[in-house]
Amino acid sequence: MVTIKDVARMAGVSVTTVSRALNGYSDINEKTRLHILNIASELDFTPSITARRLVKRESRSFGYIVSSIEPSSKHTIFQDTLAGVYKFSREIDYQILIFAVDPLLQQKKSYLQFVREHGVEGIIVQGIRTDDAYYAEVMNSKLPCVLIDIPAQNVHVGSVSIDNYTASRDAVAHLASLGHKNIACINGKDAAAVSVIRYQGYVSMIRELGLAVKTEYIVTADFNEDVAYVKVKELIEKCPEITALFCASDLMAIGALRAISDCGRKVPEDVAVFGFDDILISSYITPPLSTIRQDFSRMGYDAAQMLYEILNGNNVPHTKAVPYEIIIRESTTPSKNPYKNSL
Amino acid sequence: MVTIKDVARMAGVSVTTVSRALNGYSDINEKTRLHILNIASELDFTPSITARRLVKRESRSFGYIVSSIEPSSKHTIFQDTLAGVYKFSREIDYQILIFAVDPLLQQKKSYLQFVREHGVEGIIVQGIRTDDAYYAEVMNSKLPCVLIDIPAQNVHVGSVSIDNYTASRDAVAHLASLGHKNIACINGKDAAAVSVIRYQGYVSMIRELGLAVKTEYIVTADFNEDVAYVKVKELIEKCPEITALFCASDLMAIGALRAISDCGRKVPEDVAVFGFDDILISSYITPPLSTIRQDFSRMGYDAAQMLYEILNGNNVPHTKAVPYEIIIRESTTPSKNPYKNSL
DNA sequence: TTGAAAGCGCTAACAC
DNA sequence: GTGTTAGCGCTTTCAA
């Protein structure tokens, strides 16, 4: 390993001078600087980030804390968000350390231990629920932190998400514009912040439309496809007058699609189905799903950026609503699916 | 920040003794050890990994090098592999540093610089092609390295993948067992090692079955859905006698599905389609795709494990074939799709 | 404009 | 068993 010492020796200057030359200080003779740079590249010198970290007492690293990295997840949310986080981190030359709060990997370390031993400067948190122990730990520490999809903020905490409330209202309004009056809501779970907000959006638009909010039209399915299948089947049997479903996730919407089909109803003719997320499957399934598209890569990028600003004490809003898109496909509108004709 | 010095002072011992107590050395009085441990936990002391790295000159970290992190990828390969890599790394208490060789993030750093400045002890490489500049760099350096899906090995390089050759033969044999004689091959690209091998498997089984290998039955589509659509459309029009397609990836198979449908043919009745990978969409699309399932999480795990062994100079095979699974769905067999009846 | 010296937080000989 | 000393590779006062 070639160190700064080797460069200094070869260049016939002190270590200090090499350090200054390499870090672009101005109080150095241009000739010496060039000379040192030459030697350094000749020797193929790369400074040790570890040594620099130790002396500067800054790690230039962020933690990316996720509830778990599922090996065979049905969506690419983790990977998309990470892509965004990675992109911004790279721009500011920060490193990302992943920390999965996975009960399966029996937790030897607490989140705080992890953060401290690596000297992580801030963290981005995703996929954690408000009733999670880690959530409290994060909120109570004073480490700069940006939450994705959890609307909490204080002096060191920010949050990034789409405007779930308005998006849900948009979805319900779309269903109503198609003539639907009996619109059910398939929600996730109460411990998920987004669930609550999407539910509120649903209720508010139902009311605004002059429709009644019926408790039997509202079920929760834990963001799970199979649970949704069961719950929607029950729902359709109990309330056959329902002609539209607003689902708080695509996965649940896909379960609903199956349930409706198994009840002998057709989508969208008998029952229209609206999802949330626009995961990959949604455009490939039959019928393709109308949904709210979330740009997780963008959310990751913006989260990392906000974290950087908070870290540097810059006065920026600690909350950010990333744009979303309402995607209309055949699960709510008359079909033009080319497959229909050929199969 | 509480350091080992603070603990030493509070415990009334030397820094060395604290270090020894904390690292479980035996040459230390049990009483002192307990005392120090108490003080340490009282003070909420967490050792600095950075400092330890510097002095021990080992980073306990692996690089995970990918061609790019696509924000909206159509598969979860990156995330699945990372999950596996992460899992093993956690078991041995190593850190993962991601390095995306993304032309879009204009490369300020070379892979070697990255590796050296972080003192990464070994790397796992995925999604890189053999004509990639990084590939050569990796092979020429002597850093321990495990490649996923590239069959290269030497004293410091290992590789992990499924047995692509046999898997391809299985796929073709399956198609033949259904009575198909005119089986085309939709391949990826020659620079991808797996492409070449899958092609060889195809050819070998076609020959073994006593069928003719026809060059016009073999097209490449760059692992791309839309390219596959165009190529397959051409193919079907030119060679209408073809009744089965072996595709080197699910994505291309999905493009093929569309192409066949647009040619007025039906899958699987007129043309059977076989894919490769078993990405998520494949089971949700209509008709669901027969394919070879690859367990990327397992590949990531095994790759990390092999890397660890190589690193430690253990005498293990530098090549590993992870089990695959042949998945038969309706794109090659008569349909039982519940959707069919309801839509 | 340059260098000497101190030190970041930790580990590892070596002595006691 | 425990402490002293040196040092990992780098940055940063402070002097010269």
XYZ file of C-alpha atoms (C1' of nucleotides) in Angstrom:
718
model
C 0.000 0.000 0.000
C 1.391 3.356 -0.984
C 0.825 6.067 1.599
C 1.224 9.770 1.763
C 4.608 9.171 3.352
C 5.888 7.408 0.268
C 4.756 10.292 -1.878
C 6.431 12.766 0.468
C 9.692 10.871 0.442
C 9.725 10.519 -3.330
C 8.856 14.127 -3.830
C 11.392 15.274 -1.300
C 8.857 17.273 0.688
C 7.043 16.835 3.968
C 3.873 14.879 4.467
C 2.091 18.098 5.276
C 2.944 19.566 1.937
C 1.705 16.516 0.117
C -1.554 16.660 1.983
C -1.969 20.288 1.047
C -1.077 19.723 -2.566
C -3.517 16.862 -2.898
C -6.335 18.698 -1.225
C -6.028 21.754 -3.373
C -4.852 24.271 -0.831
C -3.695 27.555 -2.238
C -0.763 28.264 0.013
C 1.514 26.081 -1.963
C 3.944 26.729 -4.739
C 2.478 25.819 -8.082
C 5.643 24.022 -9.064
C 5.749 21.935 -5.902
C 2.082 21.143 -6.337
C 2.551 19.869 -9.863
C 5.602 17.935 -8.866
C 3.754 16.243 -6.012
C 0.765 15.489 -8.210
C 3.069 13.848 -10.675
C 4.744 11.691 -8.104
C 1.397 10.762 -6.638
C -0.027 9.585 -9.911
C 3.226 7.879 -10.752
C 3.012 5.948 -7.521
C -0.675 5.368 -8.081
C -1.417 6.843 -4.734
C -4.946 6.773 -3.358
C -5.541 8.404 -0.001
C -7.003 6.251 2.722
C -10.546 7.295 3.455
C -10.338 5.528 6.772
C -7.410 7.619 7.958
C -9.046 10.776 6.750
C -12.251 9.877 8.529
C -10.483 9.311 11.765
C -8.659 12.575 11.797
C -11.458 14.707 10.418
C -14.033 12.987 12.556
C -16.536 12.896 9.743
C -17.517 9.724 7.988
C -19.161 11.158 4.905
C -21.685 8.388 5.103
C -25.418 8.008 5.477
C -27.280 5.073 6.876
C -30.166 3.697 4.861
C -32.410 1.926 7.292
C -35.065 -0.382 5.947
C -37.380 -2.718 7.739
C -35.954 -5.625 5.788
C -34.552 -6.521 2.432
C -36.947 -9.101 1.191
C -35.291 -11.464 -1.222
C -38.359 -11.975 -3.347
C -40.364 -8.872 -2.928
C -43.219 -8.141 -5.252
C -42.082 -4.633 -5.843
C -38.928 -2.748 -6.533
C -39.439 -0.078 -3.920
C -36.279 -0.882 -2.013
C -34.156 -0.933 -5.109
C -35.727 2.177 -6.592
C -35.344 4.203 -3.443
C -31.792 3.029 -3.013
C -31.040 4.055 -6.567
C -32.156 7.586 -5.773
C -30.339 7.726 -2.467
C -27.233 6.369 -4.114
C -27.385 8.884 -6.909
C -27.448 11.903 -4.649
C -24.897 10.433 -2.280
C -22.558 9.982 -5.116
C -22.932 13.603 -6.111
C -21.800 14.738 -2.680
C -19.322 11.887 -2.365
C -20.999 10.206 0.549
C -21.156 6.507 1.209
C -24.362 4.582 1.895
C -24.421 2.012 4.647
C -27.418 -0.240 4.606
C -28.939 -1.389 7.819
C -31.824 -3.816 7.662
C -33.973 -4.037 10.728
C -34.775 -7.611 9.997
C -36.144 -9.788 12.743
C -34.945 -12.822 10.810
C -31.334 -11.755 11.055
C -31.520 -11.769 14.807
C -30.542 -8.263 15.735
C -27.159 -8.307 17.410
C -26.893 -4.608 17.026
C -29.255 -1.823 17.752
C -29.688 0.919 15.279
C -27.893 3.327 17.566
C -24.898 1.071 17.921
C -24.695 0.771 14.182
C -24.890 4.487 13.712
C -22.293 5.231 16.311
C -19.737 2.623 15.492
C -19.735 3.757 11.878
C -20.038 7.397 12.706
C -22.872 7.702 10.250
C -23.802 11.363 9.865
C -27.457 10.955 9.149
C -29.998 8.358 8.208
C -32.762 7.742 5.754
C -35.515 5.527 6.996
C -37.994 3.598 4.942
C -40.593 0.940 5.474
C -40.765 1.386 9.197
C -44.024 1.685 11.012
C -44.863 4.162 13.680
C -45.342 1.386 16.216
C -41.876 0.065 15.498
C -39.349 0.325 18.315
C -36.840 1.744 15.862
C -39.175 4.556 15.040
C -39.112 5.802 18.612
C -35.365 5.364 18.773
C -34.936 7.454 15.647
C -37.246 10.199 16.803
C -35.636 10.415 20.216
C -32.053 10.520 19.078
C -30.844 13.784 17.648
C -29.188 12.308 14.607
C -30.296 14.022 11.398
C -32.859 11.843 9.759
C -35.279 11.808 6.850
C -38.251 9.509 6.868
C -39.846 8.254 3.709
C -43.612 7.903 3.885
C -43.887 8.836 7.527
C -45.034 12.389 8.135
C -43.007 13.415 11.155
C -40.672 16.315 11.548
C -38.730 18.315 14.050
C -35.457 20.133 14.101
C -33.442 17.099 13.009
C -36.135 15.034 11.310
C -37.607 15.560 7.872
C -39.954 13.563 5.731
C -40.525 12.859 2.078
C -43.549 11.334 0.403
C -46.143 12.092 -2.187
C -49.279 13.944 -1.171
C -51.126 10.776 -0.236
C -54.205 12.668 0.799
C -54.755 14.432 -2.494
C -53.718 11.390 -4.501
C -56.377 9.317 -2.764
C -58.917 12.009 -3.382
C -57.943 12.002 -7.053
C -58.412 8.277 -7.251
C -61.852 8.369 -5.688
C -62.844 11.331 -7.836
C -61.801 9.396 -10.912
C -63.989 6.464 -9.894
C -66.888 8.795 -9.196
C -66.446 10.504 -12.556
C -67.072 7.116 -14.131
C -70.455 7.064 -12.456
C -69.642 4.923 -9.447
C -71.552 5.626 -6.268
C -70.743 2.617 -4.130
C -67.018 2.872 -3.734
C -65.298 0.676 -1.186
C -61.896 1.242 0.368
C -59.361 -1.537 0.821
C -56.887 -0.123 3.278
C -53.500 -1.302 4.569
C -53.085 -1.161 8.292
C -53.467 1.539 10.876
C -49.858 1.432 12.021
C -48.773 2.586 8.582
C -48.942 6.337 8.350
C -49.773 6.272 4.662
C -52.725 4.008 5.319
C -54.307 6.503 7.625
C -53.784 9.375 5.235
C -55.073 7.516 2.216
C -58.115 6.572 4.198
C -58.660 10.199 5.134
C -58.391 11.202 1.496
C -60.935 8.568 0.550
C -63.371 9.709 3.217
C -62.985 13.355 2.389
C -63.700 12.859 -1.299
C -66.612 10.506 -0.665
C -68.118 13.195 1.536
C -67.348 15.968 -0.896
C -69.171 14.019 -3.581
C -72.215 13.851 -1.370
C -71.910 10.104 -0.961
C -72.192 8.284 2.322
C -69.178 6.838 4.102
C -70.280 3.332 4.964
C -68.226 1.470 7.523
C -68.963 -1.877 5.883
C -67.297 -0.540 2.738
C -64.020 -0.107 4.529
C -61.778 -3.087 5.131
C -58.098 -3.467 5.909
C -55.913 -6.090 4.280
C -52.469 -5.472 5.713
C -51.035 -4.475 2.316
C -51.123 -8.153 1.489
C -52.348 -9.671 -1.759
C -53.823 -12.828 -0.282
C -55.460 -11.115 2.633
C -56.998 -8.701 0.171
C -58.289 -11.612 -1.867
C -60.145 -13.021 1.126
C -61.388 -9.689 2.386
C -62.639 -8.515 -0.985
C -64.389 -11.789 -1.624
C -66.262 -11.400 1.642
C -66.962 -7.793 0.863
C -68.385 -8.430 -2.580
C -70.588 -11.205 -1.277
C -71.850 -9.105 1.586
C -72.267 -5.909 -0.392
C -72.943 -6.864 -4.002
C -73.963 -3.304 -4.794
C -70.334 -2.186 -4.711
C -69.113 -1.245 -8.182
C -65.721 0.259 -7.425
C -62.754 -0.373 -5.169
C -60.124 2.056 -4.051
C -57.153 0.033 -2.819
C -54.316 1.541 -0.820
C -51.775 -0.584 -2.673
C -51.446 -2.316 -6.026
C -50.731 -5.613 -4.371
C -54.056 -5.503 -2.582
C -55.694 -4.396 -5.811
C -54.272 -7.449 -7.530
C -55.696 -9.664 -4.811
C -58.985 -7.850 -5.332
C -58.861 -8.527 -9.064
C -58.661 -12.235 -8.396
C -61.407 -12.092 -5.797
C -63.760 -10.241 -8.091
C -63.075 -12.652 -10.891
C -63.720 -15.600 -8.593
C -67.025 -14.038 -7.591
C -68.012 -14.204 -11.229
C -67.763 -10.464 -11.746
C -65.820 -8.679 -14.381
C -63.293 -5.879 -14.100
C -63.960 -3.107 -14.996
C -67.483 -3.787 -16.316
C -68.967 -4.936 -13.021
C -66.417 -3.626 -10.588
C -63.747 -1.025 -11.242
C -60.483 -1.379 -9.315
C -58.050 1.374 -8.487
C -54.649 0.704 -6.936
C -51.798 2.644 -5.418
C -48.037 2.636 -6.148
C -47.818 1.547 -9.775
C -45.572 -1.383 -9.127
C -44.185 -3.206 -12.098
C -46.758 -5.970 -12.226
C -49.612 -3.502 -12.441
C -49.114 -2.689 -16.079
C -48.589 -6.318 -17.083
C -51.502 -7.893 -15.312
C -54.868 -8.416 -16.963
C -56.574 -6.039 -16.829
C -53.859 -3.449 -16.330
C -54.393 -1.524 -13.167
C -55.353 2.102 -12.785
C -53.223 3.471 -10.013
C -51.240 6.286 -8.437
C -47.657 6.212 -9.581
C -45.065 6.913 -6.940
C -41.549 7.742 -7.989
C -39.482 6.058 -5.320
C -36.227 6.818 -6.977
C -37.088 10.483 -6.797
C -38.162 10.108 -3.199
C -34.836 8.513 -2.356
C -32.952 11.252 -4.122
C -34.903 14.006 -2.440
C -34.616 12.335 0.934
C -30.843 12.160 0.653
C -30.743 15.758 -0.447
C -32.920 16.933 2.406
C -30.781 14.980 4.831
C -27.711 16.709 3.519
C -29.308 20.095 4.003
C -30.475 19.329 7.518
C -27.029 18.028 8.351
C -25.478 21.265 7.217
C -27.901 23.308 9.185
C -29.406 24.847 6.115
C -32.813 26.274 6.576
C -34.952 24.129 4.300
C -38.474 22.807 4.713
C -38.399 19.543 6.599
C -41.180 18.134 4.563
C -41.393 17.456 0.890
C -44.177 16.248 -1.340
C -42.822 14.555 -4.409
C -45.055 14.701 -7.498
C -47.218 11.714 -8.215
C -49.044 10.680 -11.326
C -52.501 9.281 -11.764
C -52.401 6.403 -14.208
C -55.610 5.319 -15.857
C -55.645 1.820 -17.251
C -58.269 -0.772 -17.985
C -59.157 -1.825 -14.492
C -61.325 1.255 -14.313
C -62.088 1.988 -17.946
C -63.461 0.087 -20.920
C -60.894 -2.313 -22.258
C -58.693 -1.866 -25.255
C -56.341 -4.649 -24.247
C -54.873 -6.212 -27.371
C -54.658 -9.535 -25.573
C -58.405 -9.698 -25.267
C -58.835 -10.308 -28.963
C -56.157 -12.865 -29.349
C -56.635 -15.076 -26.336
C -18.398 11.056 21.678
C -17.241 8.660 24.332
C -13.952 6.981 23.537
C -11.950 4.169 24.960
C -9.971 6.749 26.892
C -13.037 7.841 28.791
C -13.774 4.277 29.729
C -10.192 3.759 30.816
C -10.212 6.857 32.958
C -13.519 5.994 34.596
C -12.456 2.432 35.216
C -9.104 3.487 36.535
C -7.180 1.268 34.148
C -5.134 1.782 31.009
C -6.541 2.054 27.549
C -4.906 -1.219 26.638
C -6.706 -3.051 29.360
C -10.006 -1.676 28.204
C -9.268 -2.759 24.670
C -8.422 -6.231 25.866
C -11.487 -6.484 28.056
C -13.768 -5.372 25.281
C -12.268 -7.685 22.721
C -12.544 -10.753 24.876
C -8.887 -11.472 25.495
C -8.186 -14.078 28.126
C -5.162 -12.559 29.792
C -7.243 -10.302 31.917
C -8.623 -10.560 35.386
C -12.249 -11.533 35.379
C -13.082 -8.871 37.912
C -11.395 -6.116 35.945
C -13.112 -7.339 32.819
C -16.540 -7.156 34.388
C -15.789 -3.804 35.895
C -14.707 -2.400 32.568
C -17.707 -3.866 30.811
C -19.941 -2.198 33.336
C -18.336 1.172 32.912
C -18.471 0.794 29.171
C -22.157 0.075 29.069
C -22.788 2.748 31.656
C -21.033 5.249 29.452
C -22.799 3.800 26.421
C -19.487 3.301 24.756
C -19.337 2.079 21.162
C -15.904 1.494 19.665
C -15.029 3.420 16.542
C -14.896 1.087 13.597
C -12.903 3.677 11.724
C -10.125 3.719 14.282
C -10.068 -0.035 14.445
C -9.874 -0.265 10.692
C -6.957 2.048 10.541
C -4.884 0.241 13.088
C -5.789 -3.275 12.027
C -5.492 -2.451 8.392
C -8.583 -4.404 7.507
C -11.820 -2.807 6.489
C -14.160 -5.728 6.958
C -16.011 -4.594 3.890
C -16.877 -5.953 0.483
C -17.609 -3.980 -2.615
C -20.718 -4.869 -4.560
C -20.146 -3.726 -8.090
C -23.081 -3.512 -10.425
C -23.319 -2.145 -13.909
C -25.943 0.316 -12.754
C -28.801 0.677 -10.357
C -31.709 1.260 -12.630
C -34.401 3.222 -10.908
C -37.264 1.491 -12.675
C -35.962 -1.876 -13.566
C -38.323 -4.589 -14.677
C -36.840 -7.114 -12.373
C -35.667 -7.358 -8.820
C -32.339 -8.976 -9.573
C -30.296 -6.203 -8.048
C -32.331 -6.121 -4.892
C -32.522 -9.893 -4.559
C -28.815 -10.381 -5.008
C -28.050 -7.591 -2.606
C -30.355 -9.201 -0.063
C -28.293 -12.377 -0.250
C -24.972 -10.577 -0.164
C -26.169 -8.505 2.746
C -27.355 -11.518 4.670
C -24.036 -13.303 4.551
C -22.071 -10.134 5.161
C -24.043 -9.550 8.257
C -23.244 -12.992 9.540
C -19.528 -12.295 9.308
C -19.966 -8.683 10.324
C -18.769 -7.194 7.093
C -20.015 -4.020 5.486
C -21.230 -3.751 1.903
C -20.172 -0.815 -0.201
C -22.089 -0.411 -3.389
C -20.338 0.818 -6.469
C -22.416 1.379 -9.568
C -20.535 1.506 -12.818
C -23.058 3.832 -14.258
C -22.135 5.816 -17.324
C -24.865 8.291 -16.437
C -23.177 9.240 -13.195
C -20.117 10.334 -15.044
C -17.430 8.201 -13.507
C -15.153 10.373 -11.452
C -13.645 7.335 -9.893
C -12.356 4.152 -11.328
C -13.224 0.908 -9.705
C -9.668 0.522 -8.493
C -9.634 3.893 -6.861
C -12.853 3.071 -5.100
C -11.527 -0.234 -3.882
C -8.298 1.224 -2.657
C -9.534 4.326 -0.967
C -12.017 2.258 1.017
C -9.658 -0.603 1.554
C -12.336 -2.986 0.379
C -11.151 -6.559 0.928
C -12.938 -8.192 -1.932
C -15.648 -7.561 -4.454
C -18.745 -9.153 -5.862
C -19.499 -8.252 -9.432
C -22.799 -8.497 -11.186
C -24.324 -7.378 -14.419
C -21.042 -6.652 -16.079
C -20.256 -7.892 -19.538
C -17.059 -9.461 -20.649
C -16.399 -6.620 -23.054
C -16.703 -4.105 -20.260
C -13.547 -2.242 -19.324
C -14.233 -2.988 -15.693
C -14.210 -6.666 -16.390
C -10.615 -6.538 -17.532
C -9.677 -4.329 -14.617
C -11.183 -6.825 -12.204
C -9.515 -9.804 -13.783
C -6.131 -8.132 -13.889
C -6.070 -6.881 -10.360
C -5.386 -9.437 -7.665
C -8.195 -8.396 -5.407
C -10.359 -11.345 -4.372
C -13.462 -11.294 -6.457
C -16.557 -13.329 -7.178
C -18.432 -12.860 -10.400
C -22.105 -13.590 -10.709
C -23.131 -15.042 -14.060
C -19.697 -14.800 -15.614
C -17.808 -18.074 -15.730
C -14.253 -16.989 -15.061
C -11.912 -18.129 -12.376
C -8.364 -18.061 -11.253
C -6.570 -17.981 -7.964
C -8.374 -14.884 -6.753
C -11.519 -14.996 -8.891
C -14.533 -17.210 -8.409
C -17.914 -17.354 -10.038
C -21.465 -18.211 -9.092
C -24.386 -18.932 -11.341
C -26.889 -21.612 -12.128
C -25.970 -24.304 -14.605
C -27.186 -22.304 -17.563
C -26.237 -24.988 -20.015
C -28.313 -27.745 -18.461
C -31.162 -25.389 -17.660
C -31.405 -24.404 -21.308
C -31.325 -28.028 -22.325
C -34.144 -28.712 -19.875
C -36.197 -25.924 -21.356
C -35.758 -27.151 -24.910
C -36.406 -30.738 -23.851
C -39.633 -29.616 -22.230
C -40.754 -27.924 -25.425
C -39.831 -31.004 -27.445
C -41.718 -33.246 -25.038
C -44.821 -31.265 -25.924
C -44.324 -32.317 -29.521
C -42.613 -29.206 -30.851
C -40.140 -29.690 -33.660
C -39.548 -26.155 -34.870
C -38.110 -24.480 -31.851
C -36.554 -21.051 -32.225
C -34.086 -19.407 -29.889
C -34.348 -15.777 -28.849
C -30.969 -14.972 -27.410
C -29.552 -11.998 -25.507
C -26.256 -10.739 -26.776
C -22.929 -12.310 -27.386
C -21.041 -10.155 -24.928
C -23.079 -11.671 -22.121
C -21.544 -14.909 -20.976
C -24.869 -16.413 -20.046
C -26.174 -15.748 -23.531
C -23.491 -17.831 -25.083
C -23.977 -20.699 -22.671
C -27.745 -20.737 -22.991
C -27.335 -20.792 -26.721
C -24.969 -23.735 -26.471
C -27.471 -25.571 -24.294
C -30.183 -24.919 -26.841
C -28.069 -26.172 -29.718
C -26.927 -29.254 -27.875
C -30.428 -30.340 -26.987
C -31.807 -29.608 -30.447
C -29.079 -31.844 -31.853
C -29.598 -34.505 -29.254
C -33.252 -34.613 -30.200
C -32.279 -35.204 -33.773
C -33.648 -31.858 -34.885
C -31.853 -29.479 -37.172
C -30.236 -26.297 -35.887
C -31.477 -23.670 -38.301
C -29.656 -20.357 -38.306
C -32.812 -18.504 -39.251
C -34.386 -19.760 -36.034
C -31.804 -18.000 -33.958
C -32.108 -14.292 -33.278
C -30.675 -11.983 -30.654
C -32.693 -9.305 -28.921
C -30.303 -7.731 -26.473
C -32.297 -8.944 -23.442
C -34.761 -6.229 -24.316
C -38.530 -6.572 -24.368
C -39.179 -4.215 -27.249
C -36.351 -5.484 -29.389
C -37.679 -8.982 -28.822
C -41.105 -7.840 -29.923
C -39.762 -6.606 -33.247
C -37.443 -9.549 -33.821
C -40.048 -12.155 -32.993
C -42.606 -10.503 -35.187
C -40.183 -10.683 -38.094
C -39.299 -14.230 -37.212
C -42.880 -15.468 -37.082
C -43.694 -13.823 -40.365
C -40.639 -15.262 -42.048
C -40.870 -18.708 -40.503
C -44.536 -19.377 -39.779
C -43.790 -23.042 -39.143
C -42.215 -22.205 -35.805
C -44.347 -23.491 -32.928
C -42.099 -22.878 -29.960
C -39.722 -20.228 -28.666
C -36.939 -20.631 -26.184
C -36.079 -17.168 -24.878
C -32.934 -16.430 -22.903
C -34.821 -14.059 -20.612
C -38.361 -13.539 -19.405
C -38.346 -9.972 -20.574
C -37.678 -11.067 -24.130
C -40.295 -13.786 -23.717
C -42.805 -11.141 -22.724
C -41.970 -9.141 -25.832
C -42.406 -12.357 -27.787
C -45.831 -12.913 -26.237
C -46.977 -9.560 -27.533
C -45.454 -10.171 -30.946
C -47.125 -13.536 -31.334
C -50.444 -12.113 -30.274
C -50.071 -9.270 -32.750
C -49.372 -11.820 -35.478
C -52.776 -13.289 -34.768
C -51.377 -16.390 -33.133
C -52.216 -17.764 -29.755
C -49.970 -18.775 -26.893
C -49.596 -21.662 -26.195
C -51.951 -23.194 -28.763
C -50.128 -21.918 -31.840
C -46.772 -21.018 -30.373
C -45.381 -22.083 -27.017
C -43.077 -19.632 -25.238
C -40.424 -20.466 -22.693
C -38.537 -17.819 -20.743
C -35.581 -17.581 -18.398
C -35.226 -16.012 -14.913
C -38.725 -16.160 -13.481
C -38.965 -12.494 -12.810
C -41.958 -11.278 -10.908
C -44.051 -10.258 -13.878
C -43.831 -13.713 -15.401
C -46.359 -15.280 -13.107
C -48.767 -12.363 -13.369
C -48.810 -11.901 -17.090
C -51.340 -13.582 -19.359
C -50.542 -16.307 -20.096
C -48.187 -16.983 -17.212
C -44.761 -17.832 -18.455
C -42.963 -21.148 -18.291
C -39.419 -20.388 -17.307
C -36.238 -21.252 -15.448
C -36.290 -19.857 -11.968
C -33.055 -18.362 -10.732
C -32.607 -17.687 -7.057
C -30.615 -14.476 -7.051
C -30.768 -14.060 -3.349
C -29.109 -17.423 -2.981
C -26.554 -16.493 -5.615
C -25.714 -13.333 -3.718
C -25.383 -15.235 -0.489
C -23.184 -17.896 -1.996
C -21.085 -15.333 -3.815
C -20.385 -13.479 -0.576
C -19.553 -16.726 1.133
C -17.195 -17.825 -1.596
C -15.526 -14.440 -1.514
C -14.974 -14.801 2.190
C -13.381 -18.190 1.706
C -11.120 -17.009 -1.075
C -10.135 -14.036 1.023
C -9.116 -16.310 3.850
C -7.119 -18.519 1.583
C -9.390 -21.478 2.186
C -9.228 -24.127 -0.434
C -12.741 -24.085 -1.852
C -13.970 -24.566 -5.405
C -13.918 -21.253 -7.244
C -17.041 -22.063 -9.108
C -20.491 -22.772 -7.826
C -23.679 -23.817 -9.545
C -26.683 -22.741 -7.557
C -29.804 -24.907 -8.007
C -32.419 -23.717 -10.445
C -35.990 -24.708 -10.934
C -37.952 -25.343 -14.076
C -41.339 -23.692 -13.814
C -44.084 -24.857 -16.126
C -46.921 -22.453 -16.622
C -49.466 -21.808 -19.322
C -47.283 -20.246 -21.952
C -46.251 -23.757 -22.903
C -49.156 -25.847 -21.711
C -52.937 -25.830 -22.129
C -54.513 -23.071 -20.150
C -56.226 -23.332 -16.816
C -56.031 -19.625 -16.177
C -58.996 -18.604 -14.042
C -58.979 -15.200 -15.686
C -59.765 -16.755 -19.015
C -63.292 -17.584 -17.976
C -64.139 -14.355 -16.367
C -62.773 -11.841 -18.798
C 5.490 28.594 1.090
C 6.966 24.761 3.878
C 7.824 21.624 7.894
C 7.635 19.779 12.772
C 4.743 18.130 15.972
C 0.576 16.682 17.801
C -3.186 13.841 17.621
C -7.813 11.369 15.707
C -9.361 6.331 18.515
C -7.807 2.325 18.539
C -4.554 -2.165 18.757
C -0.308 -4.630 19.544
C 4.291 -5.636 20.772
C 6.933 -5.587 24.722
C 8.091 -4.866 29.267
C 6.986 -5.091 34.089
C -2.553 -9.310 34.530
C -1.606 -4.755 33.410
C 0.728 -0.607 31.653
C 4.025 1.820 28.459
C 5.098 2.862 24.049
C 4.636 3.089 19.326
C 2.074 3.627 15.401
C -1.956 2.861 11.635
C -2.404 7.213 7.494
C -3.906 11.223 7.500
C -4.973 16.541 8.734
C -4.041 20.602 11.219
C -2.316 24.014 14.230
C 1.743 26.606 14.826
C 6.407 28.173 13.783
C 9.790 29.157 10.824
